[in-house]
Short mmCIF file of C-alpha atoms in Angstrom, two decimals:
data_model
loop_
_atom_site.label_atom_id
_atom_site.label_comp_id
_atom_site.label_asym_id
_atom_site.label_seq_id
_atom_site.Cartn_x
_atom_site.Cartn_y
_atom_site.Cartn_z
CA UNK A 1 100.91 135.51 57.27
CA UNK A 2 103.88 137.45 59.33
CA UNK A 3 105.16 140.67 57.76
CA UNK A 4 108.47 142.24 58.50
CA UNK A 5 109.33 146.01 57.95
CA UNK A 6 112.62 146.80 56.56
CA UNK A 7 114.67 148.84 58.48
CA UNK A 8 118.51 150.04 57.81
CA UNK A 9 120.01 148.45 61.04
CA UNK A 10 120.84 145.18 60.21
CA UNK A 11 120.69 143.23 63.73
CA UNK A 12 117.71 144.84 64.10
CA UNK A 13 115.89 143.79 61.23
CA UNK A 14 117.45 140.34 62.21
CA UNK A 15 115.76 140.70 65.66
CA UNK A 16 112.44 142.01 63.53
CA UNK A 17 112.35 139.10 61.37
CA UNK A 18 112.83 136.35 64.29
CA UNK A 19 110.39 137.85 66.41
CA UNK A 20 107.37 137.91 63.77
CA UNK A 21 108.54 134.92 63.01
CA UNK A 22 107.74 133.48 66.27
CA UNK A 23 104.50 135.01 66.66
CA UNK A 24 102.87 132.18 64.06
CA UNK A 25 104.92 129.60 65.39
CA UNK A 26 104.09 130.11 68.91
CA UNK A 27 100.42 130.29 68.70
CA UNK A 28 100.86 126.43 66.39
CA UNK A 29 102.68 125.20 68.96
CA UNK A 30 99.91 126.11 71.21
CA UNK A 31 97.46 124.87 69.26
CA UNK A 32 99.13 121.39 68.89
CA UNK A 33 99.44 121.28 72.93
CA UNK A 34 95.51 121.88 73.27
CA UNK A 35 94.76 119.71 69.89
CA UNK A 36 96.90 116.38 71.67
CA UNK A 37 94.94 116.76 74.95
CA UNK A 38 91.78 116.68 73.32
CA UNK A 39 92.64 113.92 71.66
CA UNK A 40 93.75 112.18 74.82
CA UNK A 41 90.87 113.35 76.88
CA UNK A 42 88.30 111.87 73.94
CA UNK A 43 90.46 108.16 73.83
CA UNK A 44 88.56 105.47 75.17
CA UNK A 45 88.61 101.92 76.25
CA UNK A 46 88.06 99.99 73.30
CA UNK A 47 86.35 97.11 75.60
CA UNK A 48 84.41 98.81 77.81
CA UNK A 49 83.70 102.14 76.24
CA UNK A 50 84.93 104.04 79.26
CA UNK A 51 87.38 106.85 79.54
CA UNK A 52 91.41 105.77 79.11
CA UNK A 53 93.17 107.12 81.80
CA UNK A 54 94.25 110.62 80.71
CA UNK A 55 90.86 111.50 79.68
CA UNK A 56 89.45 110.22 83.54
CA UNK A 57 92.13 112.07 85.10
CA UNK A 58 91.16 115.57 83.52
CA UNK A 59 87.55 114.94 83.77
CA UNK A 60 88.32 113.77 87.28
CA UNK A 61 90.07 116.75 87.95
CA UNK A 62 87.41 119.15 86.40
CA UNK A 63 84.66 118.04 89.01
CA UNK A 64 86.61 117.47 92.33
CA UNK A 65 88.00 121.18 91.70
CA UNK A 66 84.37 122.18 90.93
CA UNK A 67 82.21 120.35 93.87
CA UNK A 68 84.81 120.49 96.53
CA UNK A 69 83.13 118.94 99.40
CA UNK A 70 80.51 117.41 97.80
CA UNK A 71 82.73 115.47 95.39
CA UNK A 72 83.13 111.65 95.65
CA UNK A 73 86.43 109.58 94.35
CA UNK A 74 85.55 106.15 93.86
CA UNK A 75 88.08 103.03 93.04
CA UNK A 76 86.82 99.64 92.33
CA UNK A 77 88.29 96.18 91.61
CA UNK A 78 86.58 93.20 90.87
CA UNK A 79 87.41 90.57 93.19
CA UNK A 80 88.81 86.63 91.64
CA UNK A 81 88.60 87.81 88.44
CA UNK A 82 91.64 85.72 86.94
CA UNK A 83 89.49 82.72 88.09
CA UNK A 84 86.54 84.49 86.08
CA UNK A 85 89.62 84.87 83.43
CA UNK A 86 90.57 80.90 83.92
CA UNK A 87 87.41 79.38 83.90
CA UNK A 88 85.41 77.53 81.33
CA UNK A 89 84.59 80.85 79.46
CA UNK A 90 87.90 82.03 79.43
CA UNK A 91 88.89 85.62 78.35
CA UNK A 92 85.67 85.94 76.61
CA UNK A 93 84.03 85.22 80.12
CA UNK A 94 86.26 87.64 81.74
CA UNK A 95 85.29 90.39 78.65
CA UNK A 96 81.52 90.61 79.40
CA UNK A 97 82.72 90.93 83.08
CA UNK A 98 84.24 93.93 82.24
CA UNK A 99 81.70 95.34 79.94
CA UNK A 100 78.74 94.80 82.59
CA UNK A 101 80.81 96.77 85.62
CA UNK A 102 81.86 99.20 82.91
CA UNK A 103 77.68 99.58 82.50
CA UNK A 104 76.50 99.71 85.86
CA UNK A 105 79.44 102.15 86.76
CA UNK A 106 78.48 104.26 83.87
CA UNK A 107 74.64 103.84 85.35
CA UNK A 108 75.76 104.76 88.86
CA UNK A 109 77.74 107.87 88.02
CA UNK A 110 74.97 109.40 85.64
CA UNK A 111 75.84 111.73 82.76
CA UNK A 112 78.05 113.91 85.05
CA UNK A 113 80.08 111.79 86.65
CA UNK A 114 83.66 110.42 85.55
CA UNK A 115 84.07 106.78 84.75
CA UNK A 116 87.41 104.95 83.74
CA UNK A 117 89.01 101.55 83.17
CA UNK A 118 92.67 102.00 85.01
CA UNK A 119 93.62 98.79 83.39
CA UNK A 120 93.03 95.03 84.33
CA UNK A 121 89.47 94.86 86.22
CA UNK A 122 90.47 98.08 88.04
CA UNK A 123 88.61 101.24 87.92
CA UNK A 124 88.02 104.30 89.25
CA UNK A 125 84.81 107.25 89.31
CA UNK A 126 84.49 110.95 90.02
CA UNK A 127 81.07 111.56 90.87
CA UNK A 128 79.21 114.54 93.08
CA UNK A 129 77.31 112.85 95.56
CA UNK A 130 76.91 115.33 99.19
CA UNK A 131 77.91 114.02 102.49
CA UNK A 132 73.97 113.16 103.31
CA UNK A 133 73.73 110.40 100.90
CA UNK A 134 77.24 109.12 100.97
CA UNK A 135 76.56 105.97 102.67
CA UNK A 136 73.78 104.62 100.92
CA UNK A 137 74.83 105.61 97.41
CA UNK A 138 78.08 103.35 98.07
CA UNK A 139 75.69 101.02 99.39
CA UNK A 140 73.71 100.75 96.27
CA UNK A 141 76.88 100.65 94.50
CA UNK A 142 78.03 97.45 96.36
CA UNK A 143 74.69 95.49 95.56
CA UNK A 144 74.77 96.81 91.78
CA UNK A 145 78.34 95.60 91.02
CA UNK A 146 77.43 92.19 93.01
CA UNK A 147 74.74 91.17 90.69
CA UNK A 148 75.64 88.29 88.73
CA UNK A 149 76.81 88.61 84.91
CA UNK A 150 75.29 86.70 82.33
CA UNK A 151 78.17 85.75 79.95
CA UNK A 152 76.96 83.03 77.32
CA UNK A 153 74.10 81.00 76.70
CA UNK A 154 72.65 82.07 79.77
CA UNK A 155 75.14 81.26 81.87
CA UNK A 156 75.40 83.31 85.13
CA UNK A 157 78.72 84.27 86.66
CA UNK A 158 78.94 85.22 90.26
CA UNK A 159 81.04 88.97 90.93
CA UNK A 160 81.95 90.87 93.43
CA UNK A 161 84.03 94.09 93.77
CA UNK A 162 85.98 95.86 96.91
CA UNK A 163 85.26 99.52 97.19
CA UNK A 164 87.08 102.61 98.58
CA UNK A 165 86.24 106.07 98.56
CA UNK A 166 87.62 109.30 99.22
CA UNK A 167 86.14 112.92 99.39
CA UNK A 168 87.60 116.14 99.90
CA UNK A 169 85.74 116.96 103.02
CA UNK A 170 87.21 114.31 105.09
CA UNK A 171 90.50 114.16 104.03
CA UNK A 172 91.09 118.40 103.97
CA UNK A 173 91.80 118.47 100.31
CA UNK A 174 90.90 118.21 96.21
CA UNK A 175 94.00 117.07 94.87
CA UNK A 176 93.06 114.34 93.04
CA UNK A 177 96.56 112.20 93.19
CA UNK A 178 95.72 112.51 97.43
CA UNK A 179 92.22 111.41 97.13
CA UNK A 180 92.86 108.70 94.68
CA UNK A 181 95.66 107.31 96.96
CA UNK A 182 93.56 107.30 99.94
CA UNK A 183 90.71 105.29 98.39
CA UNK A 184 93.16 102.76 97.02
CA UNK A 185 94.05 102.57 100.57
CA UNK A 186 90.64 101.87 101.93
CA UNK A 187 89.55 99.73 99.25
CA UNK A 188 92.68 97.66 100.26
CA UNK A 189 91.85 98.01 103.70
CA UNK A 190 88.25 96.10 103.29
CA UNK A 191 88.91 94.29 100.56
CA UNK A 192 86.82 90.60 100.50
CA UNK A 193 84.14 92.06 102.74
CA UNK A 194 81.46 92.81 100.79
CA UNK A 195 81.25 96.94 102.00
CA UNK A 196 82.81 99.89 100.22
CA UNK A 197 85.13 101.71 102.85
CA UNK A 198 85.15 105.59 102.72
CA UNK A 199 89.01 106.76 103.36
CA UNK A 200 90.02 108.47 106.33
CA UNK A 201 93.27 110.91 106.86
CA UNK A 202 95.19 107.91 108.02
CA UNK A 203 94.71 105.98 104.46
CA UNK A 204 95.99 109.26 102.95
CA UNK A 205 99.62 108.56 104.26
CA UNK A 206 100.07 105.36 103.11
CA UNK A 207 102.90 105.12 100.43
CA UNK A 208 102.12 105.56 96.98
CA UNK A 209 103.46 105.33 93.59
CA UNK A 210 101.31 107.27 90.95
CA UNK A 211 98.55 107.57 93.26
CA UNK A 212 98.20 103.97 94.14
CA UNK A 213 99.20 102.51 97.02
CA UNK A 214 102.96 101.28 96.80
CA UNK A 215 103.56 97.14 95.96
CA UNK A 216 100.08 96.57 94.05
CA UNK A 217 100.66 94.82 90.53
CA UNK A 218 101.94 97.57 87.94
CA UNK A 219 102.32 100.58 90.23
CA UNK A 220 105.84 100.90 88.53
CA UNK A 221 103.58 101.43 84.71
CA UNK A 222 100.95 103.57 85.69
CA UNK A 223 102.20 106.45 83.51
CA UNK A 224 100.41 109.86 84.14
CA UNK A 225 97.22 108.53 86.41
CA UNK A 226 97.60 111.69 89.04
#
Protein backbone atom coordinates (compact mmCIF):
# COMPACT_ATOMS: atom_id res chain seq x y z
CA UNK A 1 0.00 0.00 0.00
CA UNK A 2 1.33 3.78 -0.90
CA UNK A 3 2.33 5.93 2.07
CA UNK A 4 2.53 9.67 2.03
CA UNK A 5 4.66 11.82 4.50
CA UNK A 6 3.14 14.89 5.79
CA UNK A 7 4.85 17.85 5.15
CA UNK A 8 3.80 21.69 6.01
CA UNK A 9 3.77 22.95 2.32
CA UNK A 10 0.59 22.31 1.11
CA UNK A 11 1.12 21.99 -2.87
CA UNK A 12 3.72 19.95 -1.99
CA UNK A 13 2.13 17.44 -0.05
CA UNK A 14 -0.51 17.68 -2.93
CA UNK A 15 2.32 16.83 -5.42
CA UNK A 16 3.48 13.98 -2.62
CA UNK A 17 0.20 12.43 -2.45
CA UNK A 18 -0.43 12.27 -6.44
CA UNK A 19 2.82 10.96 -7.12
CA UNK A 20 2.67 7.83 -4.63
CA UNK A 21 -0.42 7.62 -5.77
CA UNK A 22 0.62 6.85 -9.20
CA UNK A 23 3.27 4.56 -8.37
CA UNK A 24 0.44 1.57 -7.64
CA UNK A 25 -1.57 2.64 -10.37
CA UNK A 26 1.05 2.65 -12.91
CA UNK A 27 2.57 -0.65 -12.30
CA UNK A 28 -1.69 -2.11 -12.58
CA UNK A 29 -1.95 -0.52 -15.56
CA UNK A 30 1.07 -2.33 -16.65
CA UNK A 31 0.10 -5.34 -15.50
CA UNK A 32 -3.34 -5.24 -17.29
CA UNK A 33 -1.35 -4.35 -20.71
CA UNK A 34 0.87 -7.63 -20.30
CA UNK A 35 -2.25 -9.70 -18.65
CA UNK A 36 -4.60 -8.75 -22.17
CA UNK A 37 -1.74 -9.87 -24.48
CA UNK A 38 -1.40 -13.03 -22.89
CA UNK A 39 -4.68 -13.58 -23.14
CA UNK A 40 -4.70 -12.74 -26.82
CA UNK A 41 -1.54 -14.58 -27.60
CA UNK A 42 -3.18 -17.95 -25.75
CA UNK A 43 -6.85 -17.44 -27.94
CA UNK A 44 -7.32 -20.00 -30.37
CA UNK A 45 -9.36 -21.15 -33.23
CA UNK A 46 -12.16 -22.87 -31.83
CA UNK A 47 -12.33 -25.17 -35.17
CA UNK A 48 -9.09 -25.92 -35.87
CA UNK A 49 -7.21 -25.53 -32.65
CA UNK A 50 -4.67 -23.20 -34.19
CA UNK A 51 -3.45 -19.84 -33.09
CA UNK A 52 -6.12 -16.66 -33.71
CA UNK A 53 -4.39 -14.12 -35.35
CA UNK A 54 -2.85 -11.95 -32.59
CA UNK A 55 -1.39 -14.86 -30.94
CA UNK A 56 0.35 -16.02 -34.70
CA UNK A 57 1.45 -12.62 -35.21
CA UNK A 58 3.57 -12.40 -31.87
CA UNK A 59 4.72 -15.89 -32.08
CA UNK A 60 5.44 -15.08 -35.70
CA UNK A 61 7.28 -12.23 -34.75
CA UNK A 62 9.29 -13.96 -31.89
CA UNK A 63 11.01 -16.48 -34.41
CA UNK A 64 11.60 -14.40 -37.65
CA UNK A 65 13.42 -11.80 -35.19
CA UNK A 66 15.21 -14.84 -33.66
CA UNK A 67 16.35 -17.04 -36.91
CA UNK A 68 16.83 -14.20 -39.26
CA UNK A 69 17.93 -15.87 -42.34
CA UNK A 70 17.01 -19.10 -41.63
CA UNK A 71 13.37 -18.21 -40.93
CA UNK A 72 10.54 -19.29 -43.31
CA UNK A 73 6.97 -17.29 -43.70
CA UNK A 74 4.54 -19.50 -45.12
CA UNK A 75 0.78 -18.54 -46.42
CA UNK A 76 -1.59 -21.11 -47.60
CA UNK A 77 -5.11 -21.22 -49.08
CA UNK A 78 -7.02 -24.04 -49.97
CA UNK A 79 -8.03 -23.94 -53.42
CA UNK A 80 -12.33 -24.44 -54.48
CA UNK A 81 -13.11 -24.68 -51.16
CA UNK A 82 -16.70 -22.97 -51.37
CA UNK A 83 -17.41 -25.90 -53.79
CA UNK A 84 -15.99 -28.22 -50.87
CA UNK A 85 -18.41 -25.69 -48.76
CA UNK A 86 -21.44 -26.28 -51.46
CA UNK A 87 -21.28 -29.75 -52.00
CA UNK A 88 -23.22 -32.69 -50.73
CA UNK A 89 -21.46 -32.44 -47.26
CA UNK A 90 -21.96 -28.99 -46.88
CA UNK A 91 -20.32 -26.86 -44.08
CA UNK A 92 -19.71 -29.95 -42.17
CA UNK A 93 -17.67 -31.16 -45.31
CA UNK A 94 -15.92 -27.94 -45.51
CA UNK A 95 -15.18 -28.24 -41.34
CA UNK A 96 -13.08 -31.47 -41.48
CA UNK A 97 -11.33 -29.67 -44.44
CA UNK A 98 -10.20 -27.26 -42.22
CA UNK A 99 -9.37 -29.39 -39.31
CA UNK A 100 -7.13 -31.87 -41.52
CA UNK A 101 -4.89 -28.74 -43.11
CA UNK A 102 -5.00 -27.28 -39.62
CA UNK A 103 -3.24 -30.99 -38.67
CA UNK A 104 -0.84 -31.48 -41.27
CA UNK A 105 0.24 -27.72 -40.92
CA UNK A 106 0.62 -28.24 -37.27
CA UNK A 107 2.68 -31.65 -38.38
CA UNK A 108 4.80 -29.72 -40.86
CA UNK A 109 5.82 -26.85 -38.61
CA UNK A 110 6.79 -29.15 -35.55
CA UNK A 111 6.58 -27.92 -31.95
CA UNK A 112 8.52 -24.71 -32.83
CA UNK A 113 7.01 -23.43 -35.52
CA UNK A 114 3.95 -20.88 -35.71
CA UNK A 115 0.66 -22.04 -37.12
CA UNK A 116 -2.59 -19.88 -37.61
CA UNK A 117 -6.05 -19.83 -39.19
CA UNK A 118 -6.20 -16.04 -40.80
CA UNK A 119 -9.83 -16.68 -41.34
CA UNK A 120 -11.85 -18.52 -44.15
CA UNK A 121 -9.49 -21.52 -45.48
CA UNK A 122 -6.55 -19.08 -45.28
CA UNK A 123 -3.54 -19.56 -43.24
CA UNK A 124 -0.32 -18.70 -42.58
CA UNK A 125 3.19 -20.47 -40.69
CA UNK A 126 6.42 -19.21 -39.18
CA UNK A 127 8.72 -21.95 -39.22
CA UNK A 128 12.87 -22.13 -39.22
CA UNK A 129 13.75 -24.13 -42.02
CA UNK A 130 17.70 -22.95 -43.60
CA UNK A 131 18.12 -22.03 -47.14
CA UNK A 132 19.54 -25.81 -47.93
CA UNK A 133 16.30 -27.48 -47.46
CA UNK A 134 13.97 -24.77 -48.56
CA UNK A 135 12.85 -26.34 -51.66
CA UNK A 136 12.04 -29.66 -50.70
CA UNK A 137 10.44 -28.89 -47.35
CA UNK A 138 7.81 -26.70 -49.46
CA UNK A 139 7.79 -29.56 -51.63
CA UNK A 140 6.71 -31.96 -49.01
CA UNK A 141 4.38 -29.40 -47.91
CA UNK A 142 2.57 -29.30 -51.34
CA UNK A 143 2.06 -33.22 -51.45
CA UNK A 144 0.95 -33.23 -47.61
CA UNK A 145 -1.81 -30.58 -47.98
CA UNK A 146 -2.86 -32.41 -51.45
CA UNK A 147 -3.78 -35.62 -49.85
CA UNK A 148 -7.32 -36.23 -49.93
CA UNK A 149 -9.64 -35.64 -46.71
CA UNK A 150 -11.82 -38.17 -45.49
CA UNK A 151 -14.98 -36.30 -44.33
CA UNK A 152 -17.92 -38.88 -43.56
CA UNK A 153 -18.58 -42.35 -43.92
CA UNK A 154 -15.54 -42.77 -45.72
CA UNK A 155 -16.00 -40.49 -48.14
CA UNK A 156 -12.84 -38.94 -49.71
CA UNK A 157 -12.65 -35.31 -50.74
CA UNK A 158 -10.09 -34.17 -53.21
CA UNK A 159 -7.83 -30.70 -51.86
CA UNK A 160 -5.45 -28.75 -52.95
CA UNK A 161 -3.75 -25.56 -51.63
CA UNK A 162 -1.54 -22.60 -53.41
CA UNK A 163 1.60 -21.80 -51.54
CA UNK A 164 3.87 -18.73 -51.13
CA UNK A 165 6.75 -18.16 -49.11
CA UNK A 166 8.92 -15.55 -47.98
CA UNK A 167 12.27 -15.47 -45.97
CA UNK A 168 14.32 -12.82 -44.73
CA UNK A 169 17.37 -13.69 -46.68
CA UNK A 170 15.95 -13.05 -50.00
CA UNK A 171 13.93 -10.29 -49.50
CA UNK A 172 16.77 -8.12 -47.15
CA UNK A 173 14.55 -8.03 -44.16
CA UNK A 174 12.49 -9.60 -40.83
CA UNK A 175 9.67 -7.44 -40.65
CA UNK A 176 7.05 -9.64 -40.58
CA UNK A 177 4.14 -7.27 -42.22
CA UNK A 178 7.01 -7.23 -45.47
CA UNK A 179 7.46 -10.89 -45.51
CA UNK A 180 3.88 -11.74 -45.06
CA UNK A 181 2.96 -9.37 -47.98
CA UNK A 182 5.42 -10.81 -50.24
CA UNK A 183 4.27 -14.43 -49.82
CA UNK A 184 0.67 -13.40 -50.33
CA UNK A 185 2.09 -12.10 -53.44
CA UNK A 186 3.70 -15.24 -54.64
CA UNK A 187 1.12 -17.49 -53.52
CA UNK A 188 -1.13 -15.29 -55.80
CA UNK A 189 1.33 -15.36 -58.36
CA UNK A 190 1.18 -19.44 -58.76
CA UNK A 191 -1.90 -19.97 -57.57
CA UNK A 192 -3.80 -23.31 -59.38
CA UNK A 193 -0.42 -24.83 -60.17
CA UNK A 194 0.17 -27.27 -57.90
CA UNK A 195 3.95 -25.67 -56.57
CA UNK A 196 4.51 -23.39 -53.60
CA UNK A 197 6.33 -20.17 -54.98
CA UNK A 198 9.10 -18.67 -52.71
CA UNK A 199 8.73 -14.61 -52.94
CA UNK A 200 11.19 -12.56 -54.53
CA UNK A 201 11.95 -8.58 -53.91
CA UNK A 202 9.59 -7.82 -56.72
CA UNK A 203 6.44 -9.56 -54.81
CA UNK A 204 7.50 -7.37 -51.86
CA UNK A 205 6.22 -4.14 -53.67
CA UNK A 206 3.06 -5.15 -54.55
CA UNK A 207 0.28 -3.09 -52.74
CA UNK A 208 -0.96 -4.18 -49.57
CA UNK A 209 -3.50 -3.59 -47.03
CA UNK A 210 -2.63 -5.21 -43.57
CA UNK A 211 -0.04 -7.24 -45.05
CA UNK A 212 -2.06 -8.81 -47.75
CA UNK A 213 -1.98 -8.01 -51.03
CA UNK A 214 -4.53 -5.10 -51.88
CA UNK A 215 -8.28 -6.29 -53.55
CA UNK A 216 -8.31 -9.97 -51.98
CA UNK A 217 -11.74 -10.68 -50.10
CA UNK A 218 -11.65 -8.87 -46.55
CA UNK A 219 -8.35 -7.00 -46.79
CA UNK A 220 -10.48 -3.94 -45.54
CA UNK A 221 -11.24 -6.40 -41.88
CA UNK A 222 -8.06 -7.81 -41.25
CA UNK A 223 -7.64 -5.90 -37.97
CA UNK A 224 -4.06 -6.11 -36.42
CA UNK A 225 -2.51 -9.16 -38.74
CA UNK A 226 1.08 -7.17 -39.18
Amino acid sequence: MASTVRVQARSGNRALIITTLAVPLTGWTVHAVSLHRKLAAARKDPLTGLLGRDGYTAKARQITDRYGDAALVVLVDLDHFKQINDGPGGHAAGDRVLAATATRLTAWAGSRGAVGRLGGDEFAVAVRIGAARRELRLAQLVQLLAQPVEVEDGVLVDVAASIGAASPDVLGTTDLSVLQRAADAAMYAGKHTGRAVLAGPQHATVPSINGRRAGRPGTHTLGRAA
